[in-house]
């Protein structure tokens, strides 16, 4: 069975240098998560990556620049790096089209340019959508400045993946500090902070009316819906006070896809299916962060309680249907 993993990351020396050159107060704070063996795996877009894909049972990776992507950079620099990064993704896909696809990297500090780059990446380069890392500095993703990106994505029928980004420093200081630097960083990122951050960005888009304005827009959330998918019983109560065109749960079932991001948990899989349905789950391993030897990715799929047809949908068919709708 073909397996396509849609949240699979890389990093370039050029982007890494741009992050490091930022003033300390503008830096993401999570650069330490991209070092050592992880750094080597992020940098490799050739044979070493393919070998680990084979070992994990992954046939196709959809490549994306890792967090925080270009969201923390200045406008002009972000535009330049977006073009170079997307050209690199397209060249990598062209070199090995049976193993790689790509999500565009967008210069969100310059939203109008980001919309143009999304159009170029999809129409000219053949990329499958874009990956966004939530807010851009202090602007949340629902800010009106970013609506040209949503308009372009909806017109192109190109999905947008909302990936985690570390919470703002002021939030980290209040909620995720006091336990030592290593624990604080883990708590604010992969421990919990990343996931609240992403889930809240998606909810803000709903509450701001983004999907009422662009009903065809499709969003992907990793980690089985970034916490919020498991809190629908409370989130539904927002219907009493919002003036949206649809109930909150409808946006989750009509504008959202979810993916495990290497969290191979059968209980979470079943819960996600109960909310969004088997046609809105996509496979992913969160390479290289959740890579583990032994073929666990494919084993999780094969050992699930899904029917054979549902496994095929999860493994690749749902993604193919979503990505081929792009025009």
Tab-separated table of C-alpha atoms in Angstrom:
chain	number	residue	atom	x	y	z
A	1	UNK	CA	0.000	0.000	0.000
A	2	UNK	CA	1.391	3.391	-0.985
A	3	UNK	CA	2.042	5.681	2.007
A	4	UNK	CA	2.349	9.453	1.563
A	5	UNK	CA	3.533	11.433	4.581
A	6	UNK	CA	2.562	15.098	4.413
A	7	UNK	CA	4.402	16.781	7.324
A	8	UNK	CA	8.057	16.121	6.591
A	9	UNK	CA	10.549	18.877	7.220
A	10	UNK	CA	13.837	20.258	5.978
A	11	UNK	CA	16.011	23.294	6.635
A	12	UNK	CA	18.584	25.199	4.600
A	13	UNK	CA	21.805	26.830	5.762
A	14	UNK	CA	20.564	30.120	4.323
A	15	UNK	CA	17.411	30.159	6.451
A	16	UNK	CA	19.317	28.997	9.534
A	17	UNK	CA	21.748	31.890	9.101
A	18	UNK	CA	18.863	34.348	8.710
A	19	UNK	CA	17.359	33.165	11.997
A	20	UNK	CA	20.692	33.491	13.799
A	21	UNK	CA	21.243	37.031	12.496
A	22	UNK	CA	18.032	38.324	14.061
A	23	UNK	CA	18.197	40.422	17.242
A	24	UNK	CA	17.751	38.176	20.270
A	25	UNK	CA	14.295	39.598	21.052
A	26	UNK	CA	13.087	38.620	17.550
A	27	UNK	CA	14.498	35.104	17.552
A	28	UNK	CA	12.148	32.162	17.792
A	29	UNK	CA	13.856	30.606	20.791
A	30	UNK	CA	13.552	27.064	19.505
A	31	UNK	CA	16.669	26.838	17.347
A	32	UNK	CA	18.164	24.367	19.807
A	33	UNK	CA	15.612	21.808	18.644
A	34	UNK	CA	17.214	21.658	15.194
A	35	UNK	CA	20.741	20.556	16.190
A	36	UNK	CA	22.826	17.388	16.141
A	37	UNK	CA	21.423	14.401	14.282
A	38	UNK	CA	18.188	16.311	13.664
A	39	UNK	CA	20.173	19.047	11.913
A	40	UNK	CA	21.845	16.531	9.621
A	41	UNK	CA	18.512	14.937	8.730
A	42	UNK	CA	16.872	18.309	8.088
A	43	UNK	CA	19.694	19.303	5.732
A	44	UNK	CA	19.563	16.095	3.689
A	45	UNK	CA	17.249	16.196	0.672
A	46	UNK	CA	18.845	13.258	-1.106
A	47	UNK	CA	19.897	9.656	-0.533
A	48	UNK	CA	20.090	9.691	3.254
A	49	UNK	CA	16.512	10.938	3.543
A	50	UNK	CA	15.264	8.389	1.034
A	51	UNK	CA	16.988	5.571	2.916
A	52	UNK	CA	15.185	6.520	6.127
A	53	UNK	CA	11.905	6.819	4.214
A	54	UNK	CA	12.388	3.279	2.944
A	55	UNK	CA	13.215	2.045	6.422
A	56	UNK	CA	10.034	3.668	7.786
A	57	UNK	CA	7.842	2.387	4.973
A	58	UNK	CA	7.180	5.847	3.528
A	59	UNK	CA	6.841	6.066	-0.246
A	60	UNK	CA	6.356	9.833	-0.633
A	61	UNK	CA	7.253	12.814	1.544
A	62	UNK	CA	5.584	16.207	1.147
A	63	UNK	CA	8.473	18.527	2.011
A	64	UNK	CA	8.102	21.697	4.068
A	65	UNK	CA	10.483	24.197	5.662
A	66	UNK	CA	10.569	23.655	9.405
A	67	UNK	CA	9.242	26.090	12.021
A	68	UNK	CA	9.317	29.093	12.320
A	69	UNK	CA	9.947	29.161	8.562
A	70	UNK	CA	10.153	32.827	7.454
A	71	UNK	CA	7.627	34.247	9.914
A	72	UNK	CA	10.207	36.000	12.121
A	73	UNK	CA	12.181	37.702	9.345
A	74	UNK	CA	11.995	41.170	7.807
A	75	UNK	CA	9.829	41.678	4.721
A	76	UNK	CA	12.472	41.963	2.001
A	77	UNK	CA	14.557	39.079	3.308
A	78	UNK	CA	11.518	36.822	3.684
A	79	UNK	CA	10.465	37.430	0.068
A	80	UNK	CA	13.934	36.586	-1.248
A	81	UNK	CA	14.267	33.438	0.862
A	82	UNK	CA	10.761	32.261	-0.018
A	83	UNK	CA	11.568	32.303	-3.716
A	84	UNK	CA	14.883	30.524	-3.214
A	85	UNK	CA	13.388	27.940	-0.869
A	86	UNK	CA	10.462	27.159	-3.135
A	87	UNK	CA	12.750	26.866	-6.136
A	88	UNK	CA	14.808	24.379	-4.110
A	89	UNK	CA	11.718	22.343	-3.222
A	90	UNK	CA	10.621	22.289	-6.855
A	91	UNK	CA	14.083	21.189	-7.989
A	92	UNK	CA	14.149	18.434	-5.365
A	93	UNK	CA	10.747	17.187	-6.517
A	94	UNK	CA	11.845	17.315	-10.163
A	95	UNK	CA	14.913	15.220	-9.346
A	96	UNK	CA	12.829	12.534	-7.637
A	97	UNK	CA	9.134	13.023	-8.474
A	98	UNK	CA	8.090	9.560	-7.326
A	99	UNK	CA	9.394	10.213	-3.803
A	100	UNK	CA	8.866	13.926	-3.109
A	101	UNK	CA	6.174	16.590	-3.295
A	102	UNK	CA	6.222	19.993	-1.626
A	103	UNK	CA	4.437	22.658	0.381
A	104	UNK	CA	5.390	26.230	-0.457
A	105	UNK	CA	7.149	28.465	2.046
A	106	UNK	CA	5.529	31.911	2.181
A	107	UNK	CA	6.988	35.328	3.123
A	108	UNK	CA	4.237	36.119	5.602
A	109	UNK	CA	5.940	39.321	6.845
A	110	UNK	CA	4.909	40.674	3.413
A	111	UNK	CA	1.377	39.266	2.980
A	112	UNK	CA	0.690	40.606	-0.518
A	113	UNK	CA	3.962	39.115	-1.717
A	114	UNK	CA	3.070	35.905	0.113
A	115	UNK	CA	-0.136	35.613	-1.899
A	116	UNK	CA	1.812	36.128	-5.120
A	117	UNK	CA	4.400	33.560	-4.092
A	118	UNK	CA	1.675	31.039	-3.274
A	119	UNK	CA	0.242	31.541	-6.748
A	120	UNK	CA	3.691	31.117	-8.350
A	121	UNK	CA	4.530	28.074	-6.265
A	122	UNK	CA	1.315	26.254	-7.096
A	123	UNK	CA	0.822	27.257	-10.716
A	124	UNK	CA	4.411	27.506	-11.947
A	125	UNK	CA	6.332	25.177	-9.638
A	126	UNK	CA	3.663	22.514	-9.077
A	127	UNK	CA	3.723	22.640	-5.275
A	128	UNK	CA	0.683	21.323	-3.430
A	129	UNK	CA	-0.245	24.201	-1.142
A	130	UNK	CA	1.652	25.969	1.628
A	131	UNK	CA	2.727	25.515	5.220
A	132	UNK	CA	2.226	28.422	7.618
A	133	UNK	CA	3.589	28.647	11.155
A	134	UNK	CA	0.647	30.452	12.704
A	135	UNK	CA	1.208	34.063	13.666
A	136	UNK	CA	3.817	36.350	12.144
A	137	UNK	CA	5.598	38.029	15.034
A	138	UNK	CA	2.736	39.651	16.969
A	139	UNK	CA	0.045	39.336	14.310
A	140	UNK	CA	-2.228	36.320	14.604
A	141	UNK	CA	-3.084	34.392	11.482
A	142	UNK	CA	-6.632	35.774	11.338
A	143	UNK	CA	-5.344	39.371	10.998
A	144	UNK	CA	-6.863	41.066	7.917
A	145	UNK	CA	-3.367	41.531	6.490
A	146	UNK	CA	-3.210	37.790	5.783
A	147	UNK	CA	-6.573	37.445	4.055
A	148	UNK	CA	-5.009	37.813	0.562
A	149	UNK	CA	-3.209	34.536	1.297
A	150	UNK	CA	-6.511	32.860	2.155
A	151	UNK	CA	-8.189	34.321	-0.905
A	152	UNK	CA	-5.423	32.971	-3.145
A	153	UNK	CA	-5.425	29.563	-1.476
A	154	UNK	CA	-9.197	29.261	-1.844
A	155	UNK	CA	-9.062	30.299	-5.497
A	156	UNK	CA	-6.305	27.790	-6.215
A	157	UNK	CA	-7.955	25.142	-4.023
A	158	UNK	CA	-4.568	24.817	-2.375
A	159	UNK	CA	-4.575	23.536	1.225
A	160	UNK	CA	-2.803	25.459	3.972
A	161	UNK	CA	-1.068	23.521	6.732
A	162	UNK	CA	-0.968	25.426	10.044
A	163	UNK	CA	2.190	24.224	11.752
A	164	UNK	CA	3.178	24.904	15.368
A	165	UNK	CA	5.334	27.862	16.333
A	166	UNK	CA	6.642	28.583	19.815
A	167	UNK	CA	4.361	30.988	21.750
A	168	UNK	CA	5.317	34.633	22.100
A	169	UNK	CA	8.000	35.361	24.676
A	170	UNK	CA	5.558	37.139	27.002
A	171	UNK	CA	3.307	34.057	26.965
A	172	UNK	CA	6.267	31.763	27.586
A	173	UNK	CA	7.366	33.879	30.529
A	174	UNK	CA	3.939	33.641	32.163
A	175	UNK	CA	2.898	30.060	31.408
A	176	UNK	CA	5.935	28.023	30.348
A	177	UNK	CA	8.807	29.149	32.603
A	178	UNK	CA	10.268	28.484	36.018
A	179	UNK	CA	11.546	24.927	35.590
A	180	UNK	CA	14.998	25.448	34.070
A	181	UNK	CA	15.891	26.294	30.477
A	182	UNK	CA	15.585	22.773	29.043
A	183	UNK	CA	12.237	22.041	30.662
A	184	UNK	CA	10.900	25.513	29.846
A	185	UNK	CA	11.771	25.075	26.167
A	186	UNK	CA	10.249	21.594	25.984
A	187	UNK	CA	7.088	22.758	27.811
A	188	UNK	CA	6.689	25.724	25.441
A	189	UNK	CA	7.249	23.625	22.314
A	190	UNK	CA	6.704	19.899	21.857
A	191	UNK	CA	5.446	19.378	25.422
A	192	UNK	CA	2.352	21.535	24.993
A	193	UNK	CA	2.915	25.151	23.917
A	194	UNK	CA	3.293	24.451	20.201
A	195	UNK	CA	-0.015	22.635	20.100
A	196	UNK	CA	-2.164	25.174	21.911
A	197	UNK	CA	-0.592	27.841	19.700
A	198	UNK	CA	-1.591	26.103	16.455
A	199	UNK	CA	-5.045	25.076	17.593
A	200	UNK	CA	-5.839	28.590	18.759
A	201	UNK	CA	-4.743	30.049	15.421
A	202	UNK	CA	-7.245	27.786	13.642
A	203	UNK	CA	-10.032	28.720	16.071
A	204	UNK	CA	-9.267	32.408	15.595
A	205	UNK	CA	-9.702	31.939	11.859
A	206	UNK	CA	-13.143	30.432	12.459
A	207	UNK	CA	-14.202	33.176	14.874
A	208	UNK	CA	-12.902	35.928	12.579
A	209	UNK	CA	-15.137	34.682	9.762
A	210	UNK	CA	-12.326	33.529	7.464
A	211	UNK	CA	-14.276	30.437	6.381
A	212	UNK	CA	-17.488	32.382	5.948
A	213	UNK	CA	-15.621	34.636	3.543
A	214	UNK	CA	-13.713	31.749	1.884
A	215	UNK	CA	-15.873	28.637	2.342
A	216	UNK	CA	-13.704	26.522	0.015
A	217	UNK	CA	-10.518	27.139	2.016
A	218	UNK	CA	-9.032	23.934	3.441
A	219	UNK	CA	-6.761	23.822	6.491
A	220	UNK	CA	-4.592	20.969	7.776
A	221	UNK	CA	-3.680	20.639	11.456
A	222	UNK	CA	-1.076	18.205	12.725
A	223	UNK	CA	-0.921	16.232	15.972
A	224	UNK	CA	-4.524	15.048	15.543
A	225	UNK	CA	-5.944	18.562	15.421
A	226	UNK	CA	-3.621	20.396	17.836
A	227	UNK	CA	-5.638	19.818	21.020
A	228	UNK	CA	-8.777	21.699	19.926
A	229	UNK	CA	-10.242	18.725	18.079
A	230	UNK	CA	-10.559	16.944	21.425
A	231	UNK	CA	-12.383	19.834	23.071
A	232	UNK	CA	-15.340	20.124	20.733
A	233	UNK	CA	-17.904	19.629	23.499
A	234	UNK	CA	-16.867	22.967	25.009
A	235	UNK	CA	-16.097	24.714	21.746
A	236	UNK	CA	-19.644	24.078	20.536
A	237	UNK	CA	-20.872	26.383	23.274
A	238	UNK	CA	-19.368	29.306	21.344
A	239	UNK	CA	-22.305	28.945	18.964
A	240	UNK	CA	-24.438	30.711	21.576
A	241	UNK	CA	-22.468	33.946	21.254
A	242	UNK	CA	-20.939	34.032	17.768
A	243	UNK	CA	-22.630	35.409	14.671
A	244	UNK	CA	-21.045	32.938	12.280
A	245	UNK	CA	-22.886	31.439	9.337
A	246	UNK	CA	-22.413	27.868	10.581
A	247	UNK	CA	-21.927	26.014	13.873
A	248	UNK	CA	-18.326	25.694	15.071
A	249	UNK	CA	-18.322	21.937	14.514
A	250	UNK	CA	-19.306	22.389	10.856
A	251	UNK	CA	-16.071	24.279	10.142
A	252	UNK	CA	-14.110	21.369	11.601
A	253	UNK	CA	-15.979	18.909	9.405
A	254	UNK	CA	-15.948	20.962	6.213
A	255	UNK	CA	-12.741	23.048	6.312
A	256	UNK	CA	-10.288	20.922	8.301
A	257	UNK	CA	-8.081	17.893	7.688
A	258	UNK	CA	-6.029	16.348	10.488
A	259	UNK	CA	-2.863	14.281	10.539
A	260	UNK	CA	-0.947	12.423	13.280
A	261	UNK	CA	2.484	14.069	12.875
A	262	UNK	CA	4.140	10.912	14.151
A	263	UNK	CA	1.764	10.552	17.144
A	264	UNK	CA	0.855	6.970	16.364
A	265	UNK	CA	-1.963	6.528	18.847
A	266	UNK	CA	-4.993	4.431	17.908
A	267	UNK	CA	-7.262	6.151	20.437
A	268	UNK	CA	-6.489	9.548	18.916
A	269	UNK	CA	-7.076	8.147	15.442
A	270	UNK	CA	-10.509	6.882	16.409
A	271	UNK	CA	-11.471	10.128	18.126
A	272	UNK	CA	-10.419	12.153	15.084
A	273	UNK	CA	-12.509	9.954	12.821
A	274	UNK	CA	-15.531	10.455	15.070
A	275	UNK	CA	-15.258	14.224	14.559
A	276	UNK	CA	-14.010	14.806	11.004
A	277	UNK	CA	-14.616	11.410	9.347
A	278	UNK	CA	-12.318	8.963	7.575
A	279	UNK	CA	-12.216	11.142	4.461
A	280	UNK	CA	-10.431	13.971	6.347
A	281	UNK	CA	-7.487	12.165	7.908
A	282	UNK	CA	-4.045	12.370	6.267
A	283	UNK	CA	-0.869	10.455	7.101
A	284	UNK	CA	2.366	12.051	8.383
A	285	UNK	CA	5.437	11.222	10.446
A	286	UNK	CA	6.795	14.696	11.393
A	287	UNK	CA	10.205	13.763	10.005
A	288	UNK	CA	12.831	14.028	11.350
A	289	UNK	CA	11.566	15.001	14.790
A	290	UNK	CA	9.442	11.891	15.333
A	291	UNK	CA	11.547	9.519	13.269
A	292	UNK	CA	12.185	6.214	14.994
A	293	UNK	CA	13.740	3.149	13.402
A	294	UNK	CA	11.878	-0.073	12.882
A	295	UNK	CA	9.135	0.805	10.409
A	296	UNK	CA	6.749	2.104	13.055
A	297	UNK	CA	4.968	4.465	10.676
A	298	UNK	CA	3.710	1.762	8.351
A	299	UNK	CA	3.108	-0.625	11.261
A	300	UNK	CA	0.761	1.897	12.892
A	301	UNK	CA	-1.252	2.109	9.717
A	302	UNK	CA	-1.379	-1.629	9.168
A	303	UNK	CA	-2.360	-2.410	12.772
A	304	UNK	CA	-5.166	0.144	12.918
A	305	UNK	CA	-8.779	-0.995	13.127
A	306	UNK	CA	-9.615	0.707	9.830
A	307	UNK	CA	-11.007	-1.277	6.930
A	308	UNK	CA	-8.709	-1.887	3.968
A	309	UNK	CA	-10.360	0.904	1.991
A	310	UNK	CA	-10.142	3.290	4.956
A	311	UNK	CA	-6.434	2.469	5.326
A	312	UNK	CA	-5.890	3.317	1.662
A	313	UNK	CA	-7.716	6.605	2.142
A	314	UNK	CA	-5.624	7.442	5.199
A	315	UNK	CA	-2.370	6.315	3.598
A	316	UNK	CA	-2.591	8.278	0.357
A	317	UNK	CA	-5.988	8.610	-1.312
A	318	UNK	CA	-7.340	11.449	0.848
A	319	UNK	CA	-4.176	13.440	0.191
A	320	UNK	CA	-4.295	12.743	-3.529
A	321	UNK	CA	-7.899	13.916	-3.709
A	322	UNK	CA	-7.107	17.094	-1.732
A	323	UNK	CA	-3.869	17.928	-3.540
A	324	UNK	CA	-5.080	17.216	-7.039
A	325	UNK	CA	-7.951	19.647	-6.545
A	326	UNK	CA	-5.284	22.363	-6.614
A	327	UNK	CA	-5.295	24.414	-9.814
